[in-house]
């Protein structure tokens, strides 16, 4: 679609393709949780959640309570796991029917008390165990005490027990990952012995689904894969690109030899140079590290390198050899390859590049 602004297009067909790809990889009975934290990896959490809901995905997950509230306010009724709820938000979380990950005795006790205080009971909760990532979670040694606490409390209802792999994308770490899987199986066994109504068990993120499908248990947590990335080229090629970032040429300049372009006079023309100014800058998520001819956009299917420094709201590209005019479409990225290439240029990964796209950029489903 042609437009007069910077737009992040979200390709619904590509999402459906990617979801189907992972569904086909999994056992029929394995449930799918779609991770929509951080504005659904920089796309649009409401849009992705609505699509997921229509596709009968089983669960959603966000990082923080506020993210879950925004989804409830948008009419999302799927169960929502809040991966990193904070104690001060517990009341709000309960009011909005969100389900906390409780990862320590402190959060477990505080949550139980909050439910009691509100005169409620059996609020759904999830328990996270630390099997090696050392980020959030109970220790393996905590299992029996956790079970005791959960069994003795009428205010909570255990929906799932989960853990997270440290290096599911890295087959050099296979031994460590297998150890994590073994630890998780032990935890699972203890819970199964203790509870008549079994909670769901889940461990795998996108790369886990790709590399350790045997450890899919009852549910998987699909994040980056939905957006077309599997952290592995072979699989990424089977997925479709979801996000296209495009803009337009606001102004064309013919700059004489010996002049400079942009802040700090960072680019000096060696010849007469035709430049295009594009309304997207570092405040929109285009890293300043992509300036000085490191990064490029595509205009009329040709590469136009960023010259000088990226400004907050704009950047300038060299279009000397491109037959283009003001109002022409500019593609910042429209493929997984380009996203990966851009991420590499700024020493990061697609996860960060995508989540850097600021909320100022309009989102559009196509
Ligand atoms: C972000 C996250 C995921 C999703 O990971 P991907 O690699 O994007 O699939 C899964 N589980 C937890 C706990 C997460 O924080």
Coordinates of N, CA and C and ligand atoms in Angstrom, one line a residue, residues 33 35 37 41 83 128 135 162-164 168 203-207 221-225 231 351, ligand 1:
X33 N 0.7 -21.2 23.4 CA 0.6 -19.9 24.0 C 1.4 -18.9 23.1
X35 N 3.2 -15.4 22.7 CA 3.8 -14.3 23.5 C 3.6 -13.0 22.8
X37 N 4.3 -10.0 24.4 CA 5.0 -8.9 25.3 C 5.6 -7.9 24.4
X41 N 6.4 -8.0 20.2 CA 7.7 -7.9 19.5 C 7.8 -6.7 18.6
X83 N 4.0 -12.7 32.7 CA 5.3 -13.4 33.0 C 6.1 -12.7 34.2
X128 N 6.8 -20.6 38.1 CA 8.0 -20.7 37.3 C 9.1 -21.3 38.1
X135 N 17.2 -16.4 36.0 CA 16.5 -15.1 35.8 C 15.4 -15.0 36.8
X162 N 6.0 -24.0 34.8 CA 6.9 -23.9 33.6 C 8.3 -23.5 34.0
X163 N 9.1 -23.6 33.0 CA 10.5 -23.1 33.1 C 10.9 -22.6 31.7
X164 N 12.1 -22.1 31.6 CA 12.6 -21.4 30.4 C 14.0 -21.9 30.1
X168 N 18.1 -22.5 23.8 CA 17.4 -23.4 23.0 C 17.9 -23.3 21.5
X203 N 7.7 -25.6 28.6 CA 9.1 -25.2 28.7 C 9.6 -24.5 27.4
X204 N 9.1 -24.8 26.3 CA 9.7 -24.4 25.0 C 9.3 -23.0 24.5
X205 N 10.3 -22.3 24.0 CA 10.0 -21.1 23.2 C 10.2 -21.5 21.8
X206 N 10.3 -20.5 20.9 CA 10.3 -20.8 19.4 C 11.5 -21.8 19.1
X207 N 12.7 -21.4 19.5 CA 13.8 -22.3 19.1 C 13.7 -23.6 19.8
X221 N 5.4 -22.0 24.2 CA 5.3 -20.5 24.2 C 6.0 -19.9 22.9
X222 N 5.1 -19.6 22.0 CA 5.6 -19.1 20.7 C 5.8 -17.6 20.7
X223 N 7.0 -17.1 20.5 CA 7.2 -15.7 20.4 C 7.7 -15.3 19.0
X224 N 9.0 -15.1 18.9 CA 9.6 -14.6 17.6 C 9.2 -15.4 16.4
X225 N 8.9 -16.7 16.6 CA 8.6 -17.5 15.4 C 7.4 -17.0 14.7
X231 N 15.6 -18.2 14.6 CA 17.0 -18.2 15.0 C 17.8 -19.2 14.3
X351 N 15.1 -9.7 17.6 CA 14.2 -9.4 18.7 C 14.4 -7.9 19.1
Ligands
LIG1 C1 9.8 -14.1 25.6 C2 9.6 -15.4 26.1 C3 9.2 -16.5 25.3 C4 9.2 -16.4 23.8 O1 10.5 -16.6 23.3 P1 10.8 -16.6 21.7 O2 12.2 -17.0 21.7 O3 10.5 -15.3 21.2 O4 9.9 -17.7 21.1 C5 8.8 -17.7 25.9 N1 8.9 -17.8 27.3 C6 9.2 -16.8 28.1 C7 9.3 -17.0 29.6 C8 9.6 -15.6 27.6 O5 10.0 -14.6 28.4

